[in-house]
Short mmCIF file of C-alpha atoms in Angstrom, two decimals:
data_model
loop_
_atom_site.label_atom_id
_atom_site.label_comp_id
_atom_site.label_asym_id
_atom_site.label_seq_id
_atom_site.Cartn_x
_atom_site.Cartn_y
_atom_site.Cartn_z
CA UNK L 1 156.38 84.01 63.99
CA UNK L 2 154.28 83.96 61.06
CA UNK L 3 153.19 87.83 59.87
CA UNK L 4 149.88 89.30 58.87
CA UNK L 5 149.38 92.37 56.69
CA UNK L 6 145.81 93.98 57.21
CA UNK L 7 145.13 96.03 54.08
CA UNK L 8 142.13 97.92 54.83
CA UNK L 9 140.07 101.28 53.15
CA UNK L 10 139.61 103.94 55.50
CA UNK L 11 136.53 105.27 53.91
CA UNK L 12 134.61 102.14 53.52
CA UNK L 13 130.98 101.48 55.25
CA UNK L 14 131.42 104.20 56.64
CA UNK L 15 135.12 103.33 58.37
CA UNK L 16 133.60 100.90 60.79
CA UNK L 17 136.51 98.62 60.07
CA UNK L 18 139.05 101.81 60.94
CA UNK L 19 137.56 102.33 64.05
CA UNK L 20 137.89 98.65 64.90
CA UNK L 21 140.75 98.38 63.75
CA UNK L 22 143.10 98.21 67.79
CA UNK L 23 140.42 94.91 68.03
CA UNK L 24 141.05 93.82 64.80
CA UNK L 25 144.97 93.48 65.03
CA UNK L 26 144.97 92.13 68.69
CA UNK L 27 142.48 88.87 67.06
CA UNK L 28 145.05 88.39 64.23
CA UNK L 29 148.00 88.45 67.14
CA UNK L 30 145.83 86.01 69.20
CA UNK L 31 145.87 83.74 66.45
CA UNK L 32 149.39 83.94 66.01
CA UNK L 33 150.12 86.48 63.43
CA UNK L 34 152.29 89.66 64.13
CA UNK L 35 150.31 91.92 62.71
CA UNK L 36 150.83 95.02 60.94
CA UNK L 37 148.02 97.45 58.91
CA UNK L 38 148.18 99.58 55.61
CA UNK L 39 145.29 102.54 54.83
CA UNK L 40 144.89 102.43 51.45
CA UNK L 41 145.43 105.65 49.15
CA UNK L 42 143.32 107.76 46.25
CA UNK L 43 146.45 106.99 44.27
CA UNK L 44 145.64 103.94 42.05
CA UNK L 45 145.59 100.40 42.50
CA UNK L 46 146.97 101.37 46.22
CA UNK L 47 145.64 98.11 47.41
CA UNK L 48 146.44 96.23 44.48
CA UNK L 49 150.64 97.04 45.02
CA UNK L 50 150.52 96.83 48.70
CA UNK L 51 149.00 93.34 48.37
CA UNK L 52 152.02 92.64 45.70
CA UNK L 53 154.40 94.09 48.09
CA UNK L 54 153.40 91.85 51.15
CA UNK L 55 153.51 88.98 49.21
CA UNK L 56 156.89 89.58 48.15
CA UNK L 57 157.83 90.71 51.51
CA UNK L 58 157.10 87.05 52.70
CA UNK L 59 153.72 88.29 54.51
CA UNK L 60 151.88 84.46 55.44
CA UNK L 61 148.27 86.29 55.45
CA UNK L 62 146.95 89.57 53.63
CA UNK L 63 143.80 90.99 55.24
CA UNK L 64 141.35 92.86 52.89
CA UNK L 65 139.37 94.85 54.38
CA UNK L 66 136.54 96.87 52.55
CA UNK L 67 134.47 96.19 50.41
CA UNK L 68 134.77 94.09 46.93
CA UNK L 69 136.32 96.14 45.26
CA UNK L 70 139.22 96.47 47.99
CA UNK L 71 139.10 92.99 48.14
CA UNK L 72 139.29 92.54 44.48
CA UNK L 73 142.55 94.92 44.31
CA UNK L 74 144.04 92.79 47.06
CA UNK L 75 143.29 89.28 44.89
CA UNK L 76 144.98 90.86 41.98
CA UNK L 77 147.90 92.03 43.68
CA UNK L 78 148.72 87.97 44.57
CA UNK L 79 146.93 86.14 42.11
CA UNK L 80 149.64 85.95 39.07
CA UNK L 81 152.23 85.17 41.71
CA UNK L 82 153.80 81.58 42.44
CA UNK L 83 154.11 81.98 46.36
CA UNK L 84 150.59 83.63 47.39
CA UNK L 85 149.95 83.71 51.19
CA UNK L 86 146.33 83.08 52.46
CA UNK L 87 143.99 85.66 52.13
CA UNK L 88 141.28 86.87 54.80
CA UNK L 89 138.63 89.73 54.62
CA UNK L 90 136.94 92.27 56.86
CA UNK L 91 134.22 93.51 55.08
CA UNK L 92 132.94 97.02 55.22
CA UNK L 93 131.20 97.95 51.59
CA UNK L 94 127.45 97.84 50.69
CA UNK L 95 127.04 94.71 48.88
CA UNK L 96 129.73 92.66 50.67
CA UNK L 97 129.19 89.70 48.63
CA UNK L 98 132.10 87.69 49.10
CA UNK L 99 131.32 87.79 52.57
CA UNK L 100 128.40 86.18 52.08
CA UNK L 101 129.70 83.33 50.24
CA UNK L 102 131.99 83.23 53.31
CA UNK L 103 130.10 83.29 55.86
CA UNK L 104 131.89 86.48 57.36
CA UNK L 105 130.12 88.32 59.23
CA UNK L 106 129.11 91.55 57.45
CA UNK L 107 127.67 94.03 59.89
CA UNK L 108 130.52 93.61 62.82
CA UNK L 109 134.48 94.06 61.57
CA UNK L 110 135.27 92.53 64.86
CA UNK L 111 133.49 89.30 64.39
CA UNK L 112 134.42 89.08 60.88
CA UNK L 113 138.36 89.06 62.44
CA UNK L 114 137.47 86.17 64.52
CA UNK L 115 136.85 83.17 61.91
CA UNK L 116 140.57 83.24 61.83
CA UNK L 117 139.84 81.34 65.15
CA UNK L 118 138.15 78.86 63.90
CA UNK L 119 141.41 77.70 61.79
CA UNK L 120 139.15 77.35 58.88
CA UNK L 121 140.13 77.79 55.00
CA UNK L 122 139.12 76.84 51.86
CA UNK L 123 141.19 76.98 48.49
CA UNK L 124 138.70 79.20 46.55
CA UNK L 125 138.55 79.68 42.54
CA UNK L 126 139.59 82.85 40.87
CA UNK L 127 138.59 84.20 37.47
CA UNK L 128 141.57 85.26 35.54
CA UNK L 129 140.33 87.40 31.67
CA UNK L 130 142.28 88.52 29.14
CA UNK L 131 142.16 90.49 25.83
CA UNK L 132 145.40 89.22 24.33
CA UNK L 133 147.37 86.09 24.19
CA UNK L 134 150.86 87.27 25.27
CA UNK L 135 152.03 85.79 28.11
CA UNK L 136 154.89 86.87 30.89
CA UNK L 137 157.03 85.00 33.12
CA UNK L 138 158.79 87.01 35.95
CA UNK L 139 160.42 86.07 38.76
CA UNK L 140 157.67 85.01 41.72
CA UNK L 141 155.10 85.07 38.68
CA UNK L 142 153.28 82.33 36.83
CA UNK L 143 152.84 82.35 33.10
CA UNK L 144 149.86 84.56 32.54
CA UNK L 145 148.20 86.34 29.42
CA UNK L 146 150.06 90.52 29.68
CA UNK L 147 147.28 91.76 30.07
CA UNK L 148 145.02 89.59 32.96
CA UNK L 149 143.17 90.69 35.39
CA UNK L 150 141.29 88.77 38.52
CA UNK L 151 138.06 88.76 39.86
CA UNK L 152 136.79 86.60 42.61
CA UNK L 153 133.12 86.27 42.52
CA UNK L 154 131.30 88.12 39.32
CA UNK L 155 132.19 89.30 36.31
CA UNK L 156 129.01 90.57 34.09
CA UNK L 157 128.17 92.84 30.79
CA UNK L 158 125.24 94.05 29.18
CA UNK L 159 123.45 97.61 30.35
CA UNK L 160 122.25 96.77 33.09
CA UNK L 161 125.81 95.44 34.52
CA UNK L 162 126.85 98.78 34.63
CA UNK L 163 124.64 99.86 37.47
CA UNK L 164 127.69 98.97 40.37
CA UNK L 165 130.53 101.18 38.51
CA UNK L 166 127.65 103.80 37.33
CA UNK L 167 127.15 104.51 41.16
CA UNK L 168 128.96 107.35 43.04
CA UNK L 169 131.06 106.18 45.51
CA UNK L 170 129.58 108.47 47.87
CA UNK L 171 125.86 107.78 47.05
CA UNK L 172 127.30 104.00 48.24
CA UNK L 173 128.49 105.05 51.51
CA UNK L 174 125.43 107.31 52.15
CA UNK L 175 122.22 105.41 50.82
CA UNK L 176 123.64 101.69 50.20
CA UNK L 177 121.27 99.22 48.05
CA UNK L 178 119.06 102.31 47.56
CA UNK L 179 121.73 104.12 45.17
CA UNK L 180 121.64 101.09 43.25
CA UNK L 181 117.99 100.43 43.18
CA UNK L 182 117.63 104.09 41.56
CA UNK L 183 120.22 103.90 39.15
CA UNK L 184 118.93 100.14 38.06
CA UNK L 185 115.53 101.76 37.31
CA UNK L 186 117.12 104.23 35.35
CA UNK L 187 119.38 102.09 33.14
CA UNK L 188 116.13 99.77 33.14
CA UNK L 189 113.89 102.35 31.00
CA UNK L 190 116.86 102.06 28.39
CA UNK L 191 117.87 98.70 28.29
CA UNK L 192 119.90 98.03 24.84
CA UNK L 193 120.75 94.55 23.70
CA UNK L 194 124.09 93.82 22.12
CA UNK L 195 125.14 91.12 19.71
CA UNK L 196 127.55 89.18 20.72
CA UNK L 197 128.88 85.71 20.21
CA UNK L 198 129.54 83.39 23.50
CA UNK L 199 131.90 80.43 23.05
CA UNK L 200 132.15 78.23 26.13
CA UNK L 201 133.22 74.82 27.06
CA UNK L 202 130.35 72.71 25.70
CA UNK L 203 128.38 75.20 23.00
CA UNK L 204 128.15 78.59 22.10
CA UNK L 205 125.84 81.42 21.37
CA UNK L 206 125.34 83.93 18.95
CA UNK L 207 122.60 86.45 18.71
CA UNK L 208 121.37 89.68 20.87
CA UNK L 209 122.02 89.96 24.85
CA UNK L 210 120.66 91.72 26.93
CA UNK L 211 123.04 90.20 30.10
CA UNK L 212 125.89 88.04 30.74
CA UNK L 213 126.80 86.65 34.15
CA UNK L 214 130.11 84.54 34.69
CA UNK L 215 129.80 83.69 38.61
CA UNK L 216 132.35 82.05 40.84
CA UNK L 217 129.84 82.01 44.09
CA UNK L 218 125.94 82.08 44.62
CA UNK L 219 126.28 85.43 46.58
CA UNK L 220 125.69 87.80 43.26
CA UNK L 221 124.31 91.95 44.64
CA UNK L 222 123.52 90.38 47.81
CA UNK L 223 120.98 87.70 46.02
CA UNK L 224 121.80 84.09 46.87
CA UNK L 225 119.27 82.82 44.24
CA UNK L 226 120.71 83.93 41.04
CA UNK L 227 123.18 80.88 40.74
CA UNK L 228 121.90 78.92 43.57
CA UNK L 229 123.93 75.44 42.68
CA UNK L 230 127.28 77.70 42.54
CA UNK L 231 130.55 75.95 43.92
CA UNK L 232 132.90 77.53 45.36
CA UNK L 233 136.34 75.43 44.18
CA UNK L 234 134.79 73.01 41.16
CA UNK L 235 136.77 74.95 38.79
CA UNK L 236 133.69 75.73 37.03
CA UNK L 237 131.97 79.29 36.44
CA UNK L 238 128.22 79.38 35.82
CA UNK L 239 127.91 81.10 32.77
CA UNK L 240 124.07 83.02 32.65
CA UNK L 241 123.22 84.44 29.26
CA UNK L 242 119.98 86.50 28.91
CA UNK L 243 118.85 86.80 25.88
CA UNK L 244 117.46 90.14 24.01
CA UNK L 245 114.75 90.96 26.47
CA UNK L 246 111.92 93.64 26.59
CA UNK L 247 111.45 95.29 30.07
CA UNK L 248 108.17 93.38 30.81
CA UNK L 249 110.63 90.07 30.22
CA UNK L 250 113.76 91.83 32.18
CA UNK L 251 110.75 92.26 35.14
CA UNK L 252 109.67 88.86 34.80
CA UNK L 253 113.28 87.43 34.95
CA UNK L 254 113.71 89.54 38.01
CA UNK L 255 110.61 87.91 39.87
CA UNK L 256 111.74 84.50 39.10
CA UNK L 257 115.14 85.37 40.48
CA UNK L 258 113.71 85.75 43.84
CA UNK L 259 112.75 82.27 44.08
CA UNK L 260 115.50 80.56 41.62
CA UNK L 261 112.86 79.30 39.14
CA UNK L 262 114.86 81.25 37.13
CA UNK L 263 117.00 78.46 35.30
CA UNK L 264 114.41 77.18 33.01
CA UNK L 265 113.39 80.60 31.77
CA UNK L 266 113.60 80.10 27.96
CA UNK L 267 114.91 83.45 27.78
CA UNK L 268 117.83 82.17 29.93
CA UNK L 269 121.19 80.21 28.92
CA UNK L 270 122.37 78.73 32.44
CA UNK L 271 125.64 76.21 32.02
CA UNK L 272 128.55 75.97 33.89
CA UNK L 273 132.51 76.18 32.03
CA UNK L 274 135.78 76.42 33.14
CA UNK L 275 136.85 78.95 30.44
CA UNK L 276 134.48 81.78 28.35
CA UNK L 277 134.88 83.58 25.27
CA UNK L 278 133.10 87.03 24.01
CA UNK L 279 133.50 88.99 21.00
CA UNK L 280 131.35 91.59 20.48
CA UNK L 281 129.46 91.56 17.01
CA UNK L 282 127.40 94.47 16.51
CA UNK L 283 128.79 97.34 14.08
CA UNK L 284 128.35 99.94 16.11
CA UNK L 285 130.45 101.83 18.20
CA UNK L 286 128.87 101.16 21.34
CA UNK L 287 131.16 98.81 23.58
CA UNK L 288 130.38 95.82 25.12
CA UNK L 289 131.11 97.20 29.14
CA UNK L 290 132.81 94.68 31.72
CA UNK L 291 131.77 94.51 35.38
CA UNK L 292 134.87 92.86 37.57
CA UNK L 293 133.20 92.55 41.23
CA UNK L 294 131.37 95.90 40.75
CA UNK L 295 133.83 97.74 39.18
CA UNK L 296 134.54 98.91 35.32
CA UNK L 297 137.07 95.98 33.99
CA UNK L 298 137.41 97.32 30.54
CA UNK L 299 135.66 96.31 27.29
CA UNK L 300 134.99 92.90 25.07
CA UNK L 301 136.24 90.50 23.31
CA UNK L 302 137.72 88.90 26.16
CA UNK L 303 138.73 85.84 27.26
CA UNK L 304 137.62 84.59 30.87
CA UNK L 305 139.12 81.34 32.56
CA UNK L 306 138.40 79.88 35.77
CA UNK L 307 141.74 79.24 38.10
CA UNK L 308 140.71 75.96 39.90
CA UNK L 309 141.48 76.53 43.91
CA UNK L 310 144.05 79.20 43.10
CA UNK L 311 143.35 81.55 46.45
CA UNK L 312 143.56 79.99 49.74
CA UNK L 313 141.01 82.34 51.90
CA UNK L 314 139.74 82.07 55.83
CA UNK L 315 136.48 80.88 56.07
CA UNK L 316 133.57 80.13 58.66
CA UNK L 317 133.47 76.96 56.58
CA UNK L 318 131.32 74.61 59.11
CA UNK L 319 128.74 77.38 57.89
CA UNK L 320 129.29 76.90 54.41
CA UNK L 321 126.58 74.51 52.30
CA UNK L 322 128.40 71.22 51.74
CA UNK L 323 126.56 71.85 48.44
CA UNK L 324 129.17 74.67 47.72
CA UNK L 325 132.06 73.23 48.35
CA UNK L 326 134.18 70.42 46.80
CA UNK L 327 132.71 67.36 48.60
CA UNK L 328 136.30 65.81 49.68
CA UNK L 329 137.26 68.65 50.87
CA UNK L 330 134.00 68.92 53.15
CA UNK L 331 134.66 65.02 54.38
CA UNK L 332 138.12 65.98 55.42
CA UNK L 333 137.73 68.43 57.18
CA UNK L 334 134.33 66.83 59.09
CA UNK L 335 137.13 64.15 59.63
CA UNK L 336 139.51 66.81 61.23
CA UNK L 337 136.84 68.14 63.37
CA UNK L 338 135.81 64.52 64.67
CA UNK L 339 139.30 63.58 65.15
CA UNK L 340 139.63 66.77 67.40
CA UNK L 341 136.50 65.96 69.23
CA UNK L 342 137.90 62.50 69.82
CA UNK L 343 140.85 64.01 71.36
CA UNK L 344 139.22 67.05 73.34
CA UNK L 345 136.79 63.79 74.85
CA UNK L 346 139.62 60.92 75.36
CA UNK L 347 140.36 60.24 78.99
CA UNK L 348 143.41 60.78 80.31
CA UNK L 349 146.23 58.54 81.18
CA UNK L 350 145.42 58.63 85.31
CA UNK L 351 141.87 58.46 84.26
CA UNK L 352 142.04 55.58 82.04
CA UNK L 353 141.89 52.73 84.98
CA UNK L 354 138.85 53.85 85.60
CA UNK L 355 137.37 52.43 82.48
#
């Protein structure tokens, strides 16, 4: 019987997901899974080892439930390992972005555990960064820089980029997008540029940012406009640079956003590459800050490079825009659902003579 691990945080969104959780585990066994749970721990990277753990332990699915950053622990845990099981998520944070690019549900835990149903996945791409070029090979591991680290839908620098980690945990779970609406204002009245230099696959840049954006979906703090022709498995990031900006052009930015005419702001460098350099340039001692899915991932020069279908996760993928997903893999599986119609509509063998 093939085994699920659900590897959920007990204090996120306000542990909806823990008091679902009885519901939760009897989906997972109707779909076939003995299922067991974990409650994550203060103690660090609890998440991160459990998810290691299960994998090693043979586990066929890992459950994240939480919010990004939960399931951004759970991604690195089986990312730099050969054998990775599938990956599903229950999300209970406040941005719940991944969710989005999922189509999960995000306001019902319950429904969320049900696209597992629907039999639906899609091999998703995974950011992998690094700051040096030594590379490991352990048993159940792949050959990876010492020092990577994963992130699965955003990673971003620049001031404002800090606003996610800058956030109390507990103003999250109390006031939601409204903690980081204050705390963007704030960082707002003293936005800094940095200079930097930006090598990536076709060009580079080098001047003063005020922003960088390396996306892997088009669901970026709960805004599906920001990288509205993202793809989900192309193997490609798109790479946003914003330029050093005053606050009336930050504002401006920000209105365009809203209705993606964004792209052609000349403040704006919008391309898509499969692997990113930064190196910070400025003399100073201020560092250039790195956001990993909302979370502090350490500072530049860094090296990000996009792992091509590298995550296999559960996914409401008949809700998905063809436009975001590799187009052969949208034809096969329209093909698998016709062929199944075919079936569930095919007379049967008594009924045949009928015809």
């Amino acid at each position: 019987m093939k085994r699920a691990r659900i590897i959920y945080n007990p204090s996120s969104g306000r542990e909806t997901a823990k008091r679902e959780m009885l519901g939760i585990i009897r989906v997972y066994e109707e779909a076939g899974y003995e299922t067991s749970t974990y409650a994550t721990t203060p103690e660090p990277f609890s998440a991160q080892k459990e998810a290691t753990r299960a994998a090693f332990e043979g586990f066929d699915l890992i459950v994240a439930a939480g919010g990004d950053g939960t399931i951004n622990e759970v991604v690195n845990g089986i990312a730099p390992l050969k054998r990775r099981p599938k990956m599903a998520i229950i999300p209970a944070g406040t941005t719940n972005d991944y969710a989005r690019a999922l189509k999960v549900s995000r306001d019902d835990p319950l429904e969320a555990a049900k696209v597992i149903l629907k039999g639906q996945t899609i091999k998703m791409d995974i950011g992998r960064i690094s700051t040096r070029g030594g590379l490991v090979e352990e048993e159940g591991q792949i050959s990876a820089p010492a020092d990577a680290r994963y992130f699965m839908n955003i990673a971003a620098l620049g001031t404002l980029s800090e606003v996610t980690y800058a956030v109390p945990s507990v103003m999250k779970s109390l006031y939601g997008y409204l903690a980081y609406l204050v705390k963007g204002a704030e960082l707002l009245t003293r936005l800094e540029p940095v200079k930097a230099k930006v090598v990536y696959d076709d060009g580079e840049y080098d001047g003063d940012i005020s922003m960088i954006f390396l996306a892997l979906t088009n669901s970026v703090g709960g805004f599906e406009s920001i990288v509205p022709d993202a793809k989900l498995d192309d193997g490609q990031f798109t790479l946003l640079i914003v330029k050093a900006a005053n606050l009336w052009q930050i504002t401006q930015l920000a209105a365009q956003v809203l209705n993606g005419s964004h792209v052609n702001n000349p403040q704006l460098i919008y391309k898509k590459t499969s692997k990113v350099e930064i190196t910070p340039l400025s003399d100073d001692d201020h560092p250039i800050k790195v956001n990993l899915d909302g979370e502090y991932g350490g500072d530049a020069p860094m090296t990000f490079e996009n792992l091509k279908q590298h995550i296999e996760f559960v996914a409401n993928l008949s809700a998905i825009d063809v436009d975001a997903t590799n187009a052969k893999i949208q034809e096969e599986f329209m093909e698998q659902v016709e062929a199944l119609e075919a079936t569930q509509h095919e007379p049967k063998a008594d009924e045949k003579e009928k015809y």
